[in-house]
């Protein structure tokens, strides 16, 4: 898998491409760690067909990191079945979900 | 039913035709021809799309085409009432996005559904979100959906009878599609629990597992057993037993992903195939499911001191295990859990000592 980062104004959009599982979580971790501190972040889940427990754990960890900067992780374009994972593990309320990257970016305004 | 309807339409057309050659009769003739064409097109369409999973998307296109041909309709949108009944969702899901739901009790759609009457305006709508014609899809008192049209070449005042007929025919076809779908589901699912019967579970799950292996995706199998239901039988509590099995089946279906394959494996055992799943995540989901089932059993006093639920998950399978081996391992895990007094067992296939031999499954358990 690969992770692309792009800017939407002052907002950084991370776009993982492919399933986020096992060791591949490190690609997302590296992409986040390469960002300037306190970046305002949106993760586009459009091209993530599924994720596993380690990916879920990392997203929770990332959310906690962002919480230190009074942010919550914004997930955009999450595929329905992937979103069900958050519901089934009682994590749905821990994150912010948006139908599109545009909506997520707009939520910062 | 459709044939009877079409015949009635043709008979009425014949009566109208013989009644006179006046403009009224010709207009009625044209309307009935229009409806008859729609019915014929539907029969052709059903034979083409009856087995397709995307038939509702195709039906949306059928309605658009039919209304465009009949009254020059444009900006046609079709929504169905969701299972919960409180919202409307488009027949065509947004590509790559979550469904955008519309409240079923607000605005024009809410009014149309509430009253059961169509709304017709004399001028074109100013935007796609407005409607020049909007009609409900009803099945008796049941609200099925709503169709809205933003523009049409036919004027509402001149074509009111045609619009009524078209709305009636589309409702009829819509309901026929719903009935057909419900019949298909009923044929494949256990009528008590709503999950797949064992034979159908194997058919669907084998394909799903094979597809998953082809895509190099991990899979997990979960088995859930209800123990002690025979005790209810022995006490003559058959209705309670049936209700319990039904509730557990419903809980399992609700607590797994919508694309997980769930089957009723035997009288008191359920099995689920979860594609694109690793063992720790499956454990988390299984824990939540078992909590829900335990609460259900505890809440129902009639089952007090009776049945308990036990669960085993096994995986991850990456292509090296058949469905039958995985199920066998999971069911053996439940037996192991019973002996060890554990209600949730994890059989990790990566541990060589726990790998299932072809004949009997050996199960490890790090518990949960």
Coordinates of C-alpha atoms in Angstrom, one line a residue:
Chain A
X1 CA 0.0 0.0 0.0
X2 CA 1.0 3.6 -0.2
X3 CA 0.0 6.8 1.6
X4 CA -0.2 10.1 -0.2
X5 CA -0.4 13.5 1.5
X6 CA -1.9 16.6 0.0
X7 CA -2.9 20.0 1.2
X8 CA -6.4 21.5 1.1
X9 CA -5.5 25.0 2.1
X10 CA -4.1 24.6 5.6
X11 CA -5.5 21.2 6.1
X12 CA -3.5 18.1 5.4
X13 CA -5.3 15.2 3.8
X14 CA -3.7 11.7 4.1
X15 CA -4.9 9.2 1.5
X16 CA -3.9 5.6 2.3
X17 CA -4.4 3.4 -0.8
X18 CA -5.1 -0.2 -0.1
X19 CA -5.9 -2.4 2.9
X20 CA -4.3 -1.1 6.1
X21 CA -3.3 -4.3 7.8
X22 CA -0.3 -5.7 9.8
X23 CA 3.0 -4.1 9.1
X24 CA 1.5 -1.8 6.6
X25 CA 0.1 0.4 9.4
X26 CA 3.7 1.7 9.5
X27 CA 3.1 3.5 6.2
X28 CA 0.3 5.5 7.7
X29 CA 2.4 6.1 10.9
X30 CA 5.4 7.3 8.8
X31 CA 3.2 9.6 6.7
X32 CA 1.7 11.2 9.9
X33 CA 5.1 11.5 11.6
X34 CA 6.4 13.3 8.5
X35 CA 3.9 16.1 9.0
X36 CA 4.7 19.3 10.9
X37 CA 3.5 19.2 14.5
X38 CA -0.1 20.2 15.2
X39 CA -1.1 19.8 11.6
X40 CA -4.8 19.9 11.0
X41 CA -5.5 16.5 9.6
X42 CA -8.1 14.6 7.5
X43 CA -7.7 10.9 6.6
X44 CA -9.4 9.9 3.4
X45 CA -10.6 6.3 3.7
X46 CA -12.0 6.1 0.2
X47 CA -9.4 3.7 -1.1
X48 CA -9.1 1.6 2.1
X49 CA -11.2 -1.5 1.4
X50 CA -10.6 -2.8 4.9
X51 CA -8.4 -2.5 8.0
X52 CA -7.4 -4.8 10.8
X53 CA -7.0 -4.6 14.5
X54 CA -3.5 -3.0 14.3
X55 CA -4.8 -0.3 12.0
X56 CA -7.7 0.3 14.3
X57 CA -5.3 0.5 17.3
X58 CA -3.2 3.0 15.4
X59 CA -6.2 5.2 14.6
X60 CA -7.1 5.2 18.2
X61 CA -3.5 6.1 19.1
X62 CA -3.5 8.8 16.5
X63 CA -6.8 10.2 17.8
X64 CA -5.3 10.4 21.3
X65 CA -2.3 12.2 19.9
X66 CA -4.6 14.7 18.2
X67 CA -6.6 15.1 21.3
X68 CA -3.5 16.7 22.9
X69 CA -4.0 19.5 20.4
X70 CA -7.7 19.6 21.0
X71 CA -8.5 17.8 17.8
X72 CA -10.3 14.7 16.9
X73 CA -9.3 12.5 13.9
X74 CA -11.6 13.2 11.0
X75 CA -12.2 10.2 8.7
X76 CA -13.7 11.0 5.3
X77 CA -15.3 8.8 2.7
X78 CA -15.2 5.7 4.9
X79 CA -16.6 2.7 3.1
X80 CA -19.8 1.4 4.7
X81 CA -18.5 -2.0 5.7
X82 CA -15.4 -0.4 7.2
X83 CA -17.5 2.0 9.1
X84 CA -19.4 -0.9 10.5
X85 CA -16.2 -2.0 12.2
X86 CA -16.1 1.2 14.2
X87 CA -19.7 0.6 15.2
X88 CA -19.2 -3.0 16.2
X89 CA -16.2 -2.2 18.3
X90 CA -18.0 0.8 20.0
X91 CA -15.5 3.2 18.5
X92 CA -17.9 5.1 16.3
X93 CA -18.2 8.0 18.7
X94 CA -14.5 8.3 19.1
X95 CA -13.9 9.7 15.6
X96 CA -15.5 12.2 13.3
X97 CA -16.9 10.7 10.1
X98 CA -17.6 12.8 7.0
X99 CA -19.2 11.7 3.7
X100 CA -16.4 13.5 1.7
X101 CA -13.0 15.1 2.2
X102 CA -14.6 18.4 1.3
X103 CA -17.0 18.1 4.2
X104 CA -14.2 17.1 6.5
X105 CA -12.1 20.0 5.5
X106 CA -15.0 22.4 5.8
X107 CA -15.6 21.3 9.3
X108 CA -12.3 23.0 10.3
X109 CA -13.8 26.4 9.3
Chain B
X1 CA -51.2 -10.3 -11.4
X2 CA -49.4 -8.2 -14.0
X3 CA -50.9 -10.2 -16.8
X4 CA -54.4 -9.6 -15.4
X5 CA -53.6 -6.0 -15.1
X6 CA -52.3 -5.7 -18.6
X7 CA -55.3 -7.6 -20.0
X8 CA -57.7 -5.3 -18.1
X9 CA -55.9 -2.3 -19.5
X10 CA -56.2 -3.7 -23.0
X11 CA -59.8 -4.6 -22.6
X12 CA -60.5 -1.1 -21.3
X13 CA -58.6 0.3 -24.3
X14 CA -60.8 -1.8 -26.6
X15 CA -63.9 -0.5 -24.9
X16 CA -62.8 3.1 -25.2
X17 CA -61.8 2.6 -28.8
X18 CA -65.1 1.3 -29.8
X19 CA -67.0 3.9 -27.9
X20 CA -66.1 6.6 -30.3
X21 CA -63.4 8.1 -32.4
X22 CA -63.5 11.4 -30.5
X23 CA -60.5 13.1 -29.0
X24 CA -61.3 11.9 -25.5
X25 CA -61.3 8.3 -26.6
X26 CA -58.0 8.8 -28.5
X27 CA -56.4 10.4 -25.5
X28 CA -57.6 7.5 -23.3
X29 CA -56.3 5.1 -25.9
X30 CA -52.9 6.8 -25.9
X31 CA -52.7 6.7 -22.1
X32 CA -53.5 3.0 -22.0
X33 CA -51.1 2.2 -24.7
X34 CA -48.5 4.0 -22.7
X35 CA -49.2 2.0 -19.6
X36 CA -49.3 -1.3 -21.6
X37 CA -45.9 -0.5 -23.0
X38 CA -44.6 0.1 -19.6
X39 CA -45.9 -3.3 -18.3
X40 CA -44.4 -5.1 -21.3
X41 CA -41.1 -3.4 -20.8
X42 CA -41.2 -4.4 -17.1
X43 CA -41.7 -8.1 -18.0
X44 CA -38.7 -7.9 -20.4
X45 CA -36.7 -6.1 -17.7
X46 CA -37.5 -8.6 -15.0
X47 CA -36.3 -11.5 -17.1
X48 CA -33.1 -9.6 -17.7
X49 CA -32.4 -8.4 -14.1
X50 CA -34.2 -10.9 -11.9
X51 CA -31.0 -12.5 -10.6
X52 CA -28.8 -9.4 -10.4
X53 CA -27.8 -8.0 -7.0
X54 CA -28.0 -4.5 -8.5
X55 CA -31.6 -4.8 -9.5
X56 CA -32.7 -1.8 -7.6
X57 CA -30.2 0.4 -9.4
X58 CA -31.5 -1.1 -12.6
X59 CA -35.1 -0.5 -11.5
X60 CA -34.3 3.1 -10.9
X61 CA -33.1 3.4 -14.5
X62 CA -36.2 1.6 -15.6
X63 CA -38.5 4.1 -13.9
X64 CA -36.5 7.0 -15.3
X65 CA -36.7 5.6 -18.8
X66 CA -40.4 4.7 -18.5
X67 CA -41.4 8.2 -17.2
X68 CA -39.2 9.9 -19.8
X69 CA -40.9 8.0 -22.6
X70 CA -44.4 8.5 -21.2
X71 CA -44.4 12.1 -20.1
X72 CA -40.9 13.5 -21.0
X73 CA -39.9 13.3 -17.3
X74 CA -36.5 14.6 -16.3
X75 CA -34.7 14.9 -13.0
X76 CA -36.4 11.7 -11.8
X77 CA -35.4 10.5 -8.3
X78 CA -36.5 7.4 -6.6
X79 CA -36.2 6.8 -2.9
X80 CA -37.1 3.8 -0.7
X81 CA -38.1 3.9 2.9
X82 CA -35.3 2.3 5.0
X83 CA -35.9 -0.7 7.2
X84 CA -36.3 1.4 10.3
X85 CA -39.0 3.4 8.4
X86 CA -37.8 6.9 9.5
X87 CA -35.7 7.8 6.5
X88 CA -35.5 7.6 2.7
X89 CA -32.5 6.4 0.8
X90 CA -31.9 6.7 -2.9
X91 CA -32.3 3.5 -5.0
X92 CA -28.9 4.4 -6.4
X93 CA -26.3 4.5 -3.7
X94 CA -23.7 7.3 -3.9
X95 CA -20.5 5.9 -5.5
X96 CA -17.9 5.3 -2.8
X97 CA -19.9 7.3 -0.3
X98 CA -22.2 6.6 2.5
X99 CA -25.9 6.8 1.8
X100 CA -27.3 10.2 2.4
X101 CA -30.6 9.6 4.2
X102 CA -33.5 12.0 4.0
X103 CA -36.1 12.2 6.8
X104 CA -39.2 10.3 5.7
X105 CA -41.5 12.6 7.7
X106 CA -40.4 16.1 6.5
X107 CA -40.8 18.3 3.5
X108 CA -42.6 17.4 0.3
X109 CA -41.7 13.7 0.5
X110 CA -43.0 13.5 4.1
X111 CA -46.3 15.1 3.1
X112 CA -46.7 12.8 0.1
X113 CA -45.9 9.7 2.2
X114 CA -48.1 10.8 5.1
X115 CA -51.1 11.7 3.0
X116 CA -50.7 8.9 0.4
X117 CA -51.5 11.4 -2.3
X118 CA -49.4 12.6 -5.2
X119 CA -48.3 16.2 -5.5
X120 CA -48.5 17.9 -8.9
X121 CA -47.4 21.4 -9.7
X122 CA -48.3 23.4 -12.8
X123 CA -44.8 24.8 -13.3
X124 CA -41.4 23.2 -13.6
X125 CA -39.4 22.9 -10.4
X126 CA -36.6 25.5 -10.0
X127 CA -34.1 23.0 -8.8
X128 CA -33.6 19.2 -8.7
X129 CA -34.5 19.4 -5.0
X130 CA -38.0 20.5 -5.9
X131 CA -40.6 18.4 -7.7
X132 CA -43.2 19.2 -10.3
X133 CA -44.6 15.7 -9.7
X134 CA -44.1 13.6 -6.6
X135 CA -46.0 10.4 -5.8
X136 CA -45.8 7.8 -3.0
X137 CA -45.1 4.1 -3.4
X138 CA -47.5 2.4 -1.0
X139 CA -48.3 -1.2 -0.4
X140 CA -51.6 -0.9 1.4
X141 CA -50.8 1.0 4.5
X142 CA -47.1 0.3 4.2
X143 CA -44.9 3.1 2.9
X144 CA -42.4 1.7 0.5
X145 CA -40.9 4.8 -1.2
X146 CA -41.4 8.0 -3.2
X147 CA -40.7 9.1 -6.7
X148 CA -40.1 12.7 -7.7
X149 CA -39.9 14.4 -11.1
X150 CA -38.3 17.8 -11.5
X151 CA -39.5 18.5 -15.1
X152 CA -41.8 17.0 -17.7
X153 CA -43.1 17.9 -21.1
X154 CA -46.7 16.8 -20.3
X155 CA -48.7 19.5 -18.6
X156 CA -50.1 18.4 -15.3
X157 CA -53.6 19.8 -16.0
X158 CA -53.9 18.0 -19.3
X159 CA -52.5 14.7 -18.2
X160 CA -53.7 14.1 -14.7
X161 CA -55.3 10.8 -15.5
X162 CA -52.1 9.6 -17.2
X163 CA -50.0 10.6 -14.2
X164 CA -52.4 8.8 -11.9
X165 CA -52.1 5.6 -14.0
X166 CA -48.4 5.8 -14.3
X167 CA -48.0 6.3 -10.5
X168 CA -50.3 3.3 -9.9
X169 CA -48.4 1.1 -12.3
X170 CA -45.0 2.0 -10.9
X171 CA -46.3 1.3 -7.4
X172 CA -47.5 -2.1 -8.6
X173 CA -44.2 -2.9 -10.2
X174 CA -42.2 -1.7 -7.2
X175 CA -44.3 -3.9 -4.9
X176 CA -43.9 -6.8 -7.2
X177 CA -40.1 -6.4 -7.0
X178 CA -40.3 -6.2 -3.2
X179 CA -42.4 -9.3 -3.0
X180 CA -40.0 -11.1 -5.3
X181 CA -37.1 -10.1 -3.1
X182 CA -38.8 -11.2 0.1
X183 CA -39.6 -14.5 -1.5
X184 CA -35.9 -15.0 -2.5
X185 CA -34.8 -14.2 1.0
X186 CA -37.4 -16.5 2.5
X187 CA -36.2 -19.3 0.3
X188 CA -32.6 -19.0 1.4
X189 CA -32.9 -18.1 5.1
X190 CA -34.1 -19.9 8.1
X191 CA -37.6 -18.5 8.9
X192 CA -37.0 -18.4 12.6
X193 CA -33.7 -16.5 12.7
X194 CA -33.5 -14.7 9.3
X195 CA -29.9 -16.0 8.7
X196 CA -28.9 -18.5 6.0
X197 CA -29.9 -22.1 6.2
X198 CA -27.0 -24.5 6.5
X199 CA -27.1 -25.5 2.8
X200 CA -27.2 -21.9 1.7
X201 CA -24.6 -20.9 4.2
X202 CA -22.2 -23.4 2.7
X203 CA -23.0 -22.3 -0.9
X204 CA -22.5 -18.6 -0.1
X205 CA -19.6 -18.9 2.3
X206 CA -17.6 -21.3 0.1
X207 CA -17.8 -18.7 -2.7
X208 CA -17.0 -15.8 -0.3
X209 CA -14.0 -17.7 1.2
X210 CA -12.7 -18.6 -2.2
X211 CA -13.0 -15.0 -3.4
X212 CA -11.2 -13.9 -0.3
X213 CA -8.4 -16.3 -0.8
X214 CA -8.0 -15.1 -4.4
X215 CA -7.7 -11.5 -3.1
X216 CA -5.2 -12.6 -0.4
X217 CA -7.5 -11.6 2.3
X218 CA -7.6 -13.1 5.8
X219 CA -10.7 -14.8 7.0
X220 CA -12.1 -15.8 10.4
X221 CA -14.8 -18.2 11.2
X222 CA -17.0 -17.7 14.3
X223 CA -19.3 -20.3 15.8
X224 CA -21.9 -19.6 18.5
X225 CA -23.6 -22.3 20.4
X226 CA -26.6 -22.1 22.6
X227 CA -26.4 -24.7 25.3
X228 CA -29.3 -25.8 27.4
X229 CA -32.1 -25.2 24.9
X230 CA -33.0 -28.8 25.1
X231 CA -33.8 -28.2 28.7
X232 CA -36.5 -25.7 27.6
X233 CA -37.9 -28.4 25.3
X234 CA -38.0 -30.9 28.2
X235 CA -39.9 -28.4 30.3
X236 CA -42.4 -27.8 27.5
X237 CA -41.2 -24.3 26.9
X238 CA -41.2 -24.7 23.1
X239 CA -42.3 -21.1 22.3
X240 CA -39.7 -19.7 24.6
X241 CA -37.1 -21.8 23.0
X242 CA -38.1 -20.7 19.6
X243 CA -38.1 -17.1 20.7
X244 CA -34.7 -17.5 22.2
X245 CA -33.1 -19.0 19.1
X246 CA -34.7 -16.3 17.0
X247 CA -33.4 -13.5 19.3
X248 CA -29.9 -14.9 19.3
X249 CA -30.0 -15.2 15.5
X250 CA -31.1 -11.6 15.2
X251 CA -28.4 -10.5 17.6
X252 CA -25.7 -12.3 15.7
X253 CA -26.8 -10.7 12.4
X254 CA -27.0 -7.3 14.0
X255 CA -23.6 -7.5 15.7
X256 CA -21.6 -8.6 12.6
X257 CA -20.8 -6.6 9.5
X258 CA -23.4 -6.6 6.7
X259 CA -21.1 -8.6 4.4
X260 CA -20.3 -11.3 6.9
X261 CA -22.0 -14.6 5.9
X262 CA -24.1 -15.9 8.8
X263 CA -25.8 -19.3 8.9
X264 CA -27.8 -21.4 11.3
X265 CA -25.7 -24.5 11.3
X266 CA -28.0 -26.7 13.4
X267 CA -30.8 -26.3 15.8
X268 CA -28.8 -24.4 18.4
X269 CA -25.6 -23.5 16.5
X270 CA -24.7 -20.5 14.4
X271 CA -21.7 -20.1 12.2
X272 CA -20.3 -16.9 10.5
X273 CA -17.6 -16.4 7.9
X274 CA -15.9 -13.0 8.3
X275 CA -13.8 -12.0 5.4
X276 CA -11.1 -9.3 5.6
X277 CA -10.7 -10.0 9.3
X278 CA -7.9 -10.7 11.7
X279 CA -8.2 -12.6 14.9
X280 CA -7.8 -9.8 17.4
X281 CA -10.5 -7.7 15.7
X282 CA -12.8 -10.7 15.5
X283 CA -12.2 -11.2 19.2
X284 CA -13.3 -7.7 19.9
X285 CA -16.4 -8.1 17.9
X286 CA -17.1 -11.5 19.5
X287 CA -16.7 -10.0 23.0
X288 CA -19.3 -7.3 22.2
X289 CA -21.6 -10.0 20.6
X290 CA -21.3 -12.3 23.6
X291 CA -22.0 -9.4 26.0
X292 CA -25.2 -8.7 24.1
X293 CA -26.3 -12.3 24.1
X294 CA -25.5 -12.8 27.8
X295 CA -27.6 -9.6 28.6
X296 CA -30.4 -11.1 26.4
X297 CA -30.3 -14.4 28.3
X298 CA -30.1 -12.6 31.7
X299 CA -33.0 -10.3 30.8
X300 CA -35.4 -13.0 29.9
X301 CA -36.6 -14.6 33.1
X302 CA -38.2 -17.4 31.3
X303 CA -34.8 -18.7 30.4
X304 CA -33.4 -18.2 33.8
X305 CA -30.9 -20.8 34.9
X306 CA -31.3 -22.4 31.5
X307 CA -29.4 -21.8 28.3
X308 CA -26.0 -20.2 28.1
X309 CA -24.1 -19.1 25.0
X310 CA -20.6 -20.1 24.0
X311 CA -18.5 -18.8 21.1
X312 CA -15.3 -19.8 19.3
X313 CA -13.4 -17.9 16.7
X314 CA -10.7 -19.4 14.6
X315 CA -8.3 -17.9 12.0
X316 CA -6.7 -16.2 10.4
X317 CA -7.1 -18.3 7.2
X318 CA -5.1 -17.1 4.3
X319 CA -5.9 -19.8 1.8
X320 CA -4.6 -22.9 3.5
X321 CA -7.8 -24.1 5.1
X322 CA -11.2 -25.2 3.7
X323 CA -14.4 -23.8 5.1
X324 CA -15.2 -27.2 6.6
X325 CA -11.9 -27.3 8.4
X326 CA -12.5 -23.9 9.8
X327 CA -16.0 -24.7 11.0
X328 CA -14.8 -28.0 12.4
X329 CA -12.1 -26.1 14.4
X330 CA -14.6 -23.6 15.7
X331 CA -17.1 -26.2 16.8
X332 CA -14.4 -28.2 18.5
X333 CA -13.3 -25.0 20.2
X334 CA -16.8 -24.7 21.7
X335 CA -16.5 -28.2 23.1
X336 CA -13.2 -27.3 24.5
X337 CA -14.7 -24.1 26.0
X338 CA -17.4 -26.2 27.7
X339 CA -14.8 -28.5 29.3
X340 CA -12.7 -25.6 30.4
X341 CA -15.6 -23.4 31.6
X342 CA -14.8 -20.6 29.1
X343 CA -17.6 -19.0 27.1
X344 CA -15.3 -17.5 24.4
X345 CA -12.4 -19.4 22.9
X346 CA -9.9 -18.2 20.4
X347 CA -8.3 -20.9 18.1
X348 CA -5.2 -19.2 16.5
X349 CA -4.3 -21.1 13.4
X350 CA -0.8 -19.5 13.3
X351 CA 0.2 -21.6 16.3
X352 CA 1.3 -24.9 14.7
X353 CA 0.1 -26.9 17.7
X354 CA -3.4 -25.5 17.1
X355 CA -3.6 -26.0 13.4
X356 CA -6.5 -28.2 12.5
X357 CA -5.6 -31.7 11.3
X358 CA -7.8 -32.7 8.4
X359 CA -9.9 -35.1 10.5
X360 CA -10.1 -33.6 14.0
X361 CA -9.5 -30.0 15.0
X362 CA -7.1 -29.1 17.7
X363 CA -7.9 -25.9 19.4
X364 CA -5.9 -23.6 21.4
X365 CA -7.4 -21.0 23.6
X366 CA -5.9 -17.8 24.9
X367 CA -9.3 -17.0 26.1
X368 CA -10.9 -13.7 25.9

